[in-house]
mmCIF file of C-alpha atoms and ligand atoms in Angstrom:
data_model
loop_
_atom_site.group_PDB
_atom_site.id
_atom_site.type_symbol
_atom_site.label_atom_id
_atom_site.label_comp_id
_atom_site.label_asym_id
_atom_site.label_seq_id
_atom_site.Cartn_x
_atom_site.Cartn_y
_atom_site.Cartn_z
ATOM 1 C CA UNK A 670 71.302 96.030 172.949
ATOM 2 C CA UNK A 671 71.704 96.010 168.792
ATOM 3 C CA UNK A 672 68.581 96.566 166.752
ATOM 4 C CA UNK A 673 68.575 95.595 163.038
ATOM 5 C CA UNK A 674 68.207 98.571 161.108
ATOM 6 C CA UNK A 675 68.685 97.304 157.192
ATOM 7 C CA UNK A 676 68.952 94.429 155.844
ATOM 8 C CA UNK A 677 69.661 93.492 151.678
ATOM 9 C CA UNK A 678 70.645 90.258 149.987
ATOM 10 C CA UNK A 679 71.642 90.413 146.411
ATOM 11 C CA UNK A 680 72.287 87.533 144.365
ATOM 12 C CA UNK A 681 76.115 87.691 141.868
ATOM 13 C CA UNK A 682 75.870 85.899 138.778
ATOM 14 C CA UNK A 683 79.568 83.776 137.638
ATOM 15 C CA UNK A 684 81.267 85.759 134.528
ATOM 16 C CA UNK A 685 78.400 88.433 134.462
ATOM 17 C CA UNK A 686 80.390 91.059 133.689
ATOM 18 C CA UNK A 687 77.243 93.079 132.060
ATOM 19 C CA UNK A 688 75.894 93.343 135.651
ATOM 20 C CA UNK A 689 78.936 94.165 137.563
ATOM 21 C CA UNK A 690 79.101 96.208 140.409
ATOM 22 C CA UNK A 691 75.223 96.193 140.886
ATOM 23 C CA UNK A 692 75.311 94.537 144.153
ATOM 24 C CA UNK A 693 77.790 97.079 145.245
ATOM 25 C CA UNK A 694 76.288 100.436 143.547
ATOM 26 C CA UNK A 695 72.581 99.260 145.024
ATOM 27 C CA UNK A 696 74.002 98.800 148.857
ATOM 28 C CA UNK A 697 75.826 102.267 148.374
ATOM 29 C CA UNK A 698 72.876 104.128 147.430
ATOM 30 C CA UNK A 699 70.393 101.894 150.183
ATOM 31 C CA UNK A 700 73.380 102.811 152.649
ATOM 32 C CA UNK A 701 73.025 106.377 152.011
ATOM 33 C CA UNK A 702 69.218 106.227 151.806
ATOM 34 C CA UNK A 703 69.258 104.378 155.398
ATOM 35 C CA UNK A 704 71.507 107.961 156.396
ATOM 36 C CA UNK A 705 74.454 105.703 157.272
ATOM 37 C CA UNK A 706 77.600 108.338 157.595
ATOM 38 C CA UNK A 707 79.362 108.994 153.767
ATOM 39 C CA UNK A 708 82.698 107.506 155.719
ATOM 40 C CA UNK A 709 81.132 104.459 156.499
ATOM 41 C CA UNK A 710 79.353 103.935 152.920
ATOM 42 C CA UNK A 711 82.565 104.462 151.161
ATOM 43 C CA UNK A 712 84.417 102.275 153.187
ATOM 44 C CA UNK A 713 81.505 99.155 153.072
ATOM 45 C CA UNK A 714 81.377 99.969 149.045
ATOM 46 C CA UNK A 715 84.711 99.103 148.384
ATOM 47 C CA UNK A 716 84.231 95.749 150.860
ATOM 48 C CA UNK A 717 81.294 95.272 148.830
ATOM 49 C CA UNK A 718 82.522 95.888 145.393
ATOM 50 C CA UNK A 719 85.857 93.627 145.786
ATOM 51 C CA UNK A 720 83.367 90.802 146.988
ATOM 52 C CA UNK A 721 81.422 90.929 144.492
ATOM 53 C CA UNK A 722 84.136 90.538 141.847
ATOM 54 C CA UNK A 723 85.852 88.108 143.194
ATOM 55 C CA UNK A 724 82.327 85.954 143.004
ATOM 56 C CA UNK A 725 82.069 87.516 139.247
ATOM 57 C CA UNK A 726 85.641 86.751 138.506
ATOM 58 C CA UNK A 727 87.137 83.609 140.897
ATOM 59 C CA UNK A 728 84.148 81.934 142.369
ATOM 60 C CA UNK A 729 80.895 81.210 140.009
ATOM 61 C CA UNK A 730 78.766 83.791 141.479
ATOM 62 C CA UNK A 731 76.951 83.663 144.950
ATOM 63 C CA UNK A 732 75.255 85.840 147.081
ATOM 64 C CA UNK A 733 75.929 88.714 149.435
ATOM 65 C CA UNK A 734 74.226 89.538 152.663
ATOM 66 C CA UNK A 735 74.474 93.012 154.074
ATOM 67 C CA UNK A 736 73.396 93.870 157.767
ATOM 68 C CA UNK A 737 73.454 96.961 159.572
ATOM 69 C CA UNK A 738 72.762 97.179 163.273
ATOM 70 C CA UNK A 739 73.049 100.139 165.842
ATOM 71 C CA UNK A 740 76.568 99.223 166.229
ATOM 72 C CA UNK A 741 77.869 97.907 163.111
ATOM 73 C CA UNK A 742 77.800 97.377 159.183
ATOM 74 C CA UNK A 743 78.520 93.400 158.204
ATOM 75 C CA UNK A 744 78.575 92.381 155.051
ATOM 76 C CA UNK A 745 78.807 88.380 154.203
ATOM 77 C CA UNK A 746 79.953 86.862 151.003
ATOM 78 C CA UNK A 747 78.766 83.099 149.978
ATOM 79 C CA UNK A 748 79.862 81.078 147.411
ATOM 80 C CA UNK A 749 80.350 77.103 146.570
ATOM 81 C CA UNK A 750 83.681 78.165 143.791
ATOM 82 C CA UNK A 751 86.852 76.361 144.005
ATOM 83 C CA UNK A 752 88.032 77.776 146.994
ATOM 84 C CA UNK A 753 91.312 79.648 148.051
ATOM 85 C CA UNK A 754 94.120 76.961 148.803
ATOM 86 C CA UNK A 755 96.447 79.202 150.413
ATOM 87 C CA UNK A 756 94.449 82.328 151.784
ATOM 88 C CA UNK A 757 97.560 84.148 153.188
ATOM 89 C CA UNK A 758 99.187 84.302 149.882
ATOM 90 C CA UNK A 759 95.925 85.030 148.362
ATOM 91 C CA UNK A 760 95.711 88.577 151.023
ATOM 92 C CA UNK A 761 99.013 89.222 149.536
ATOM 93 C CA UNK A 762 99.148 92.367 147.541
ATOM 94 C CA UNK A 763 99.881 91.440 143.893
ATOM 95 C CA UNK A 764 99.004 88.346 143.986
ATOM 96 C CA UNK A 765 96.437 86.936 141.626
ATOM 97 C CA UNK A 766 95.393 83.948 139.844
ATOM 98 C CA UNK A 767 93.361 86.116 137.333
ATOM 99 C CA UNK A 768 93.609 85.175 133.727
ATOM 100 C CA UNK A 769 95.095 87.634 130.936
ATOM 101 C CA UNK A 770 91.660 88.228 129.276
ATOM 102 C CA UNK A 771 90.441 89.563 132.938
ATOM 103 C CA UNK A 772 93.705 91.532 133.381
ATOM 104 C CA UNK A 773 92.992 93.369 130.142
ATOM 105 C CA UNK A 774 90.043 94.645 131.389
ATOM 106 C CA UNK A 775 91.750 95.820 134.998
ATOM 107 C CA UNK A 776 91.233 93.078 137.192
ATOM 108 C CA UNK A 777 93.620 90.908 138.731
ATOM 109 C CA UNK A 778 95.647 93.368 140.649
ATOM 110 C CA UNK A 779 95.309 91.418 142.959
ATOM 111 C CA UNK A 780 94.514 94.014 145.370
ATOM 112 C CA UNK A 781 90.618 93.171 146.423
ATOM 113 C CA UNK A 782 91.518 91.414 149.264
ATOM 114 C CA UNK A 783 94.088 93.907 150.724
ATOM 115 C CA UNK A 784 91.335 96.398 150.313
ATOM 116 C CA UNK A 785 88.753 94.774 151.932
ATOM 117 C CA UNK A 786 91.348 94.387 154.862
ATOM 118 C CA UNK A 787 92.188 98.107 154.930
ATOM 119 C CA UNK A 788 88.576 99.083 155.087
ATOM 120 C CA UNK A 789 87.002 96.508 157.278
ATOM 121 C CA UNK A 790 87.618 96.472 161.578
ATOM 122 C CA UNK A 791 87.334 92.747 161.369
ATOM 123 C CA UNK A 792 87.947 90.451 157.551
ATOM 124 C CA UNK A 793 87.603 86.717 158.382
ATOM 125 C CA UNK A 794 87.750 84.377 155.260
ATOM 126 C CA UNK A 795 87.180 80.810 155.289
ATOM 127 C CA UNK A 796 87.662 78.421 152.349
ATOM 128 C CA UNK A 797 87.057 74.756 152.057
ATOM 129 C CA UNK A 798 88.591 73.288 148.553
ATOM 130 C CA UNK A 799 85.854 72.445 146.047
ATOM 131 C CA UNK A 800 83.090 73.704 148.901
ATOM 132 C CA UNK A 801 83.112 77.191 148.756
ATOM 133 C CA UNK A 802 84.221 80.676 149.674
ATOM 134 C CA UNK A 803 83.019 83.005 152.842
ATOM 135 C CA UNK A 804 83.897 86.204 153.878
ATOM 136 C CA UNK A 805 82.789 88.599 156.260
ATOM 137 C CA UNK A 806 83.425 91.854 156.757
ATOM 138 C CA UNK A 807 82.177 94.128 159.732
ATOM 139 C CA UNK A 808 82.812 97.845 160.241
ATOM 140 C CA UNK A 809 81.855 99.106 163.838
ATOM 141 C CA UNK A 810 80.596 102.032 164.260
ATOM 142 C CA UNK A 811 81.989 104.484 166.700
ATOM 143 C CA UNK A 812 80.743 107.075 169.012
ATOM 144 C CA UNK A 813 82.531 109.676 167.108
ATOM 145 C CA UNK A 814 80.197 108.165 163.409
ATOM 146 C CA UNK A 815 78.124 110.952 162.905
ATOM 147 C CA UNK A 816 74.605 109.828 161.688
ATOM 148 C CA UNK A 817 72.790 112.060 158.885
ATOM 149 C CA UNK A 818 69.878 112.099 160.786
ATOM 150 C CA UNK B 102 88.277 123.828 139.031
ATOM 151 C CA UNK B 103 84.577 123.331 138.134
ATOM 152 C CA UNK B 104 84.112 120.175 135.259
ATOM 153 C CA UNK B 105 82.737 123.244 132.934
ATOM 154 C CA UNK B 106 85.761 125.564 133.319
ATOM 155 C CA UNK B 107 88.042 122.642 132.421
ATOM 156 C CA UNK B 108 85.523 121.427 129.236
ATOM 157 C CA UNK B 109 85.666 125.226 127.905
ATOM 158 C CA UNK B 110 88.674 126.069 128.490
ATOM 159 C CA UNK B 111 90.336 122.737 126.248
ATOM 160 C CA UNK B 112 88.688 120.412 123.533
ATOM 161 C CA UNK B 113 87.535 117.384 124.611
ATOM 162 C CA UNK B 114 85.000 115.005 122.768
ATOM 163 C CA UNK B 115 82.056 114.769 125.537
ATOM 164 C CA UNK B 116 80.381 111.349 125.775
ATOM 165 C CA UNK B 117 77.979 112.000 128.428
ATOM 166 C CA UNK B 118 77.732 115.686 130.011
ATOM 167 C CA UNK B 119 77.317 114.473 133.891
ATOM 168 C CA UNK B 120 76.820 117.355 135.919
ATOM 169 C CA UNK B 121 79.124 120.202 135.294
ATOM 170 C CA UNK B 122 78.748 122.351 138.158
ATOM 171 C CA UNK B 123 80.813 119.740 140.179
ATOM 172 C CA UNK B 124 84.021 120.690 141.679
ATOM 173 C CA UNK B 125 87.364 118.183 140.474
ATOM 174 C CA UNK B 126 89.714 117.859 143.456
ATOM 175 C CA UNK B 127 92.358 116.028 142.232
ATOM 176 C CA UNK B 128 93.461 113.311 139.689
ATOM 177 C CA UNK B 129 93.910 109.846 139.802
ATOM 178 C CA UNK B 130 95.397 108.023 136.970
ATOM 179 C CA UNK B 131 95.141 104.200 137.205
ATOM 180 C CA UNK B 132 94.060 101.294 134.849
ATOM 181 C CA UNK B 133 93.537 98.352 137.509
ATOM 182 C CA UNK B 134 90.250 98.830 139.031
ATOM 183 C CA UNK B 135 91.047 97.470 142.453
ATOM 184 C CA UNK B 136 93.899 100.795 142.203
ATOM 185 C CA UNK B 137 91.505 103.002 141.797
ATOM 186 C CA UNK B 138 88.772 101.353 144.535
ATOM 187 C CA UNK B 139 91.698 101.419 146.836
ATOM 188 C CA UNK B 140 93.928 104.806 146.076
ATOM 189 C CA UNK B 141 91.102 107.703 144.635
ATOM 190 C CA UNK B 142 89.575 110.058 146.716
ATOM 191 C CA UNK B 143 86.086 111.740 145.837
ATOM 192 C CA UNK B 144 85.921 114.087 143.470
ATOM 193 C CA UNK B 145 89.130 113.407 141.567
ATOM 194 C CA UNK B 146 88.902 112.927 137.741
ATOM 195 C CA UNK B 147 89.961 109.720 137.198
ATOM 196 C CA UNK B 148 92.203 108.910 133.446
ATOM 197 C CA UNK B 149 92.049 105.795 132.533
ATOM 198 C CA UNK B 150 92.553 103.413 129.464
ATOM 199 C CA UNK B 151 89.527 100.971 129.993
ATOM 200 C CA UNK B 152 86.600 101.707 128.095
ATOM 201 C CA UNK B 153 83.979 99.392 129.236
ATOM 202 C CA UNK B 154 81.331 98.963 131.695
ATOM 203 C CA UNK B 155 83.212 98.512 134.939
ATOM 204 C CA UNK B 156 84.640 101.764 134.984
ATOM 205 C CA UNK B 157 81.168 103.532 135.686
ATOM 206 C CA UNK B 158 80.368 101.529 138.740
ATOM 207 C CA UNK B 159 84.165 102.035 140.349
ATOM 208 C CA UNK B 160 83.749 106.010 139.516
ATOM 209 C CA UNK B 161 79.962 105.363 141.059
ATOM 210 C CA UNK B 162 81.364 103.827 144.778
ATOM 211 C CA UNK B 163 84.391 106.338 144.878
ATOM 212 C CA UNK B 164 82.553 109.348 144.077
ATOM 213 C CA UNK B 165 84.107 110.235 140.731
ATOM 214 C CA UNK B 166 82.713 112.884 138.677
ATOM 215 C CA UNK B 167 84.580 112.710 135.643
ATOM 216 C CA UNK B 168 86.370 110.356 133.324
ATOM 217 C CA UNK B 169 88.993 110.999 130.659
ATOM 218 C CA UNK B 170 89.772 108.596 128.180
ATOM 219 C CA UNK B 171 93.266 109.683 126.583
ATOM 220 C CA UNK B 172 94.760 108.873 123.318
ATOM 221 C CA UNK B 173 91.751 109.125 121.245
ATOM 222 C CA UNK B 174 90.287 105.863 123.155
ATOM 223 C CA UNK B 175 86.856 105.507 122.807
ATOM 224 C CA UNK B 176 84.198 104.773 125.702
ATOM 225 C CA UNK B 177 81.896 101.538 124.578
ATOM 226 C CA UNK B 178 78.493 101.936 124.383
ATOM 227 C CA UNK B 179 77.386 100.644 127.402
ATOM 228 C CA UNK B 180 79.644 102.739 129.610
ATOM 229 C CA UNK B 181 78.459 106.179 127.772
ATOM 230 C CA UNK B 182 74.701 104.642 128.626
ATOM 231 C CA UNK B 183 76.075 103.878 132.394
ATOM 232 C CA UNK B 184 77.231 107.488 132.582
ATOM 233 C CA UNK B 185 74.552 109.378 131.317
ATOM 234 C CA UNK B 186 72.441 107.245 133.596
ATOM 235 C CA UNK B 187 74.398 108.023 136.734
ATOM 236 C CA UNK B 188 75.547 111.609 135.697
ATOM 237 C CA UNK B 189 78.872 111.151 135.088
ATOM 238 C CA UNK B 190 80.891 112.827 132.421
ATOM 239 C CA UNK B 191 82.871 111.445 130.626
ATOM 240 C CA UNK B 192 84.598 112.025 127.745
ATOM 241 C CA UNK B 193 87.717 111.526 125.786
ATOM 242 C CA UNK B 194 91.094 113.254 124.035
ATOM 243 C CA UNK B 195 93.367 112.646 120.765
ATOM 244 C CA UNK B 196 95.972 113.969 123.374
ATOM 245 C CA UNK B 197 98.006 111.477 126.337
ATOM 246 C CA UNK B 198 97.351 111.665 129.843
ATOM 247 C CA UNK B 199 100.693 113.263 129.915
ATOM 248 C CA UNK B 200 99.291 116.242 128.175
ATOM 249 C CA UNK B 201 96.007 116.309 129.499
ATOM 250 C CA UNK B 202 97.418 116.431 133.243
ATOM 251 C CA UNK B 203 99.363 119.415 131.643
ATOM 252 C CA UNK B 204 95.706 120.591 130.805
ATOM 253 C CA UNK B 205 94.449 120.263 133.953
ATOM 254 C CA UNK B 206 97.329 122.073 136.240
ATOM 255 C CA UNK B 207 96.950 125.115 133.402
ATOM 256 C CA UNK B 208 93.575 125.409 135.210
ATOM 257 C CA UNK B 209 94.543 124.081 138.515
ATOM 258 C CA UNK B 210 92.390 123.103 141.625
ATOM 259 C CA UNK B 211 90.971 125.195 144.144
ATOM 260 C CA UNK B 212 93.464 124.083 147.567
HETATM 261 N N1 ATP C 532 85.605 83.872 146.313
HETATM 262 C C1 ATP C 532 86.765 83.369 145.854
HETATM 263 N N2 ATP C 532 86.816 82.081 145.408
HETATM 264 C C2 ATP C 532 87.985 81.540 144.939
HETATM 265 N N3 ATP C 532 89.140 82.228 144.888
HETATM 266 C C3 ATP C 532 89.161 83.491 145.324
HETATM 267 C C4 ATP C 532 87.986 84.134 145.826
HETATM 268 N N4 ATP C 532 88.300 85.386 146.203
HETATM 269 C C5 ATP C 532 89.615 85.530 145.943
HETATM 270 N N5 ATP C 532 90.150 84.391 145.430
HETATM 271 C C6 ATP C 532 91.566 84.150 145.077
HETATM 272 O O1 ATP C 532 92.374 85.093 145.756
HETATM 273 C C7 ATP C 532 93.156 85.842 144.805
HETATM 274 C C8 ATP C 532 93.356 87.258 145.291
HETATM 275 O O2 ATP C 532 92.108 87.953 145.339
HETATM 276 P P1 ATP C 532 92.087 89.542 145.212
HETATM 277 O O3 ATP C 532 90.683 90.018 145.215
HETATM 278 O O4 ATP C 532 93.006 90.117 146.245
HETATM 279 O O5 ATP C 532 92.780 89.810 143.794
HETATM 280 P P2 ATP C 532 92.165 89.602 142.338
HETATM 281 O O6 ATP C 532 90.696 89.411 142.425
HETATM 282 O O7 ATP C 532 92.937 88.515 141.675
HETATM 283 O O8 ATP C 532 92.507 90.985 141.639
HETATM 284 P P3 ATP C 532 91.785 92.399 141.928
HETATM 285 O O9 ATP C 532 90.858 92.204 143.087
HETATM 286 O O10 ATP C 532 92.887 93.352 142.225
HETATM 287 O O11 ATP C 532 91.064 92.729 140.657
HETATM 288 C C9 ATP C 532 92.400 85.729 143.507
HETATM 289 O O12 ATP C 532 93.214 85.917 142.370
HETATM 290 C C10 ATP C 532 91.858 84.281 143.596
HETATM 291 O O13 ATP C 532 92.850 83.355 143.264
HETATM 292 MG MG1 MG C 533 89.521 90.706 143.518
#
């Protein structure tokens, strides 16, 4: 049986690049406040950073949903942006669609998605042109995660 | 190599003083932020180009104590606010991250 254990919801502004990386930096330090393992928290803050600015950067803004259970981290992205036409060239590494004003200021590596991927057990992404963006990403715990307390 | 032993040992202008006692264990030089979420490891100072806001939350999630600026760039406002508030240091150099990995190797880490 999984029990909830935490639970957050954070709402991304479009363009808001005053506020960036606040959804990410709060869920790191609630993560570590809940006693989830640091190897788990540093894994779900990059997820949860390269989420969040692709819905700063690509999508408009929308919201992320965080959920941690006995056996697992998730954490959901929602927006209603353009959408991703082609979502295998958009996992590509390199590949972008970032303008040069973002560039200059580091993004559009295009190397958020392959991260998430790297980090997460299980990435599924759907996109529906002109509808919106989701992606979730879950992390399982093992029975080797050691919990802080 | 402690943050301090590296800040007495060379001049660097100090932006926010973070805590000092901290232990570097490595470097990562990188100006795309999705790099350095995907390639640093905790702990390592971190060189970089950008000056604004961003960079405090990426050294925030990876665990990065310190932040150079090289080439006599200068930190905006916001980000020396940012790292004061999450007790980073950073700071910055006339000389290029060439040099200042030089620097860093004359003090050398403790592996
Ligand atoms: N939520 C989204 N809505 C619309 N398009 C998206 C969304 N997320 C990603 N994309 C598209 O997928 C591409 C690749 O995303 P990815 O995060 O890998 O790279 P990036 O954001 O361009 O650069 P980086 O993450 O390295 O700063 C983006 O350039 C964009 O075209
Ligand atoms: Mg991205």
């Amino acid at each position: 049986m999984t029990t909830n254990i935490y639970e957050e919801e954070f709402k991304v502004e479009g363009g808001d690049f005053m506020n960036v990386g606040t959804a990410s930096t709060t869920l790191k330090s609630s993560l570590e406040m809940v006693g989830i393992p640091s190897s788990i928290t540093r894994r779900a803050s990059i997820i949860a950073y390269e989420v969040e600015m692709n819905l700063v950067i690509h999508a408009g803004g929308g919201i992320i949903r965080s959920l941690v259970s006995t056996d697992k981290l998730m954490i959901l992205a929602i927006d209603e942006g353009p959408g991703i036409p082609d979502i295998d060239l958009a996992m590509q590494e390199g590949y972008s669609t970032a303008s040069d004003a973002i560039r200059e200021l580091g993004f559009g590596a295009g190397m958020g998605l392959s991260n998430m991927k790297r980090n997460a057990d299980v990435l599924k992404i759907n996109s529906e042109m002109g509808k919106g963006t989701s992606v979730e990403a879950i992390i399982y715990f093992t029975e080797n995660t050691e919990w802080r307390k | 190599m402690k943050i301090n032993t590296l800040l007495s040992k060379f001049t660097f202008q100090v932006f926010s003083k973070g805590d000092q006692q901290r232990e570097l264990t490595g470097v990562v030089i990188a100006d795309l932020l999705s790099f350095v979420m995907g390639q640093a490891n905790p702990g390592e100072v971190w060189l970089t180009v950008q000056n604004h806001l961003n960079v405090a939350a990426v050294a925030v999630l990876k665990e990065i104590p310190m932040i150079i600026l090289p080439s006599g760039r200068i930190p905006s406002t916001d980000l020396i606010q940012r790292c004061i508030a999450e007790n980073i240091t950073l700071c910055s150099s006339s000389r290029t991250s060439y040099d200042i990995c030089i620097m860093i190797n004359e003090v050398g880490f403790d592996r």
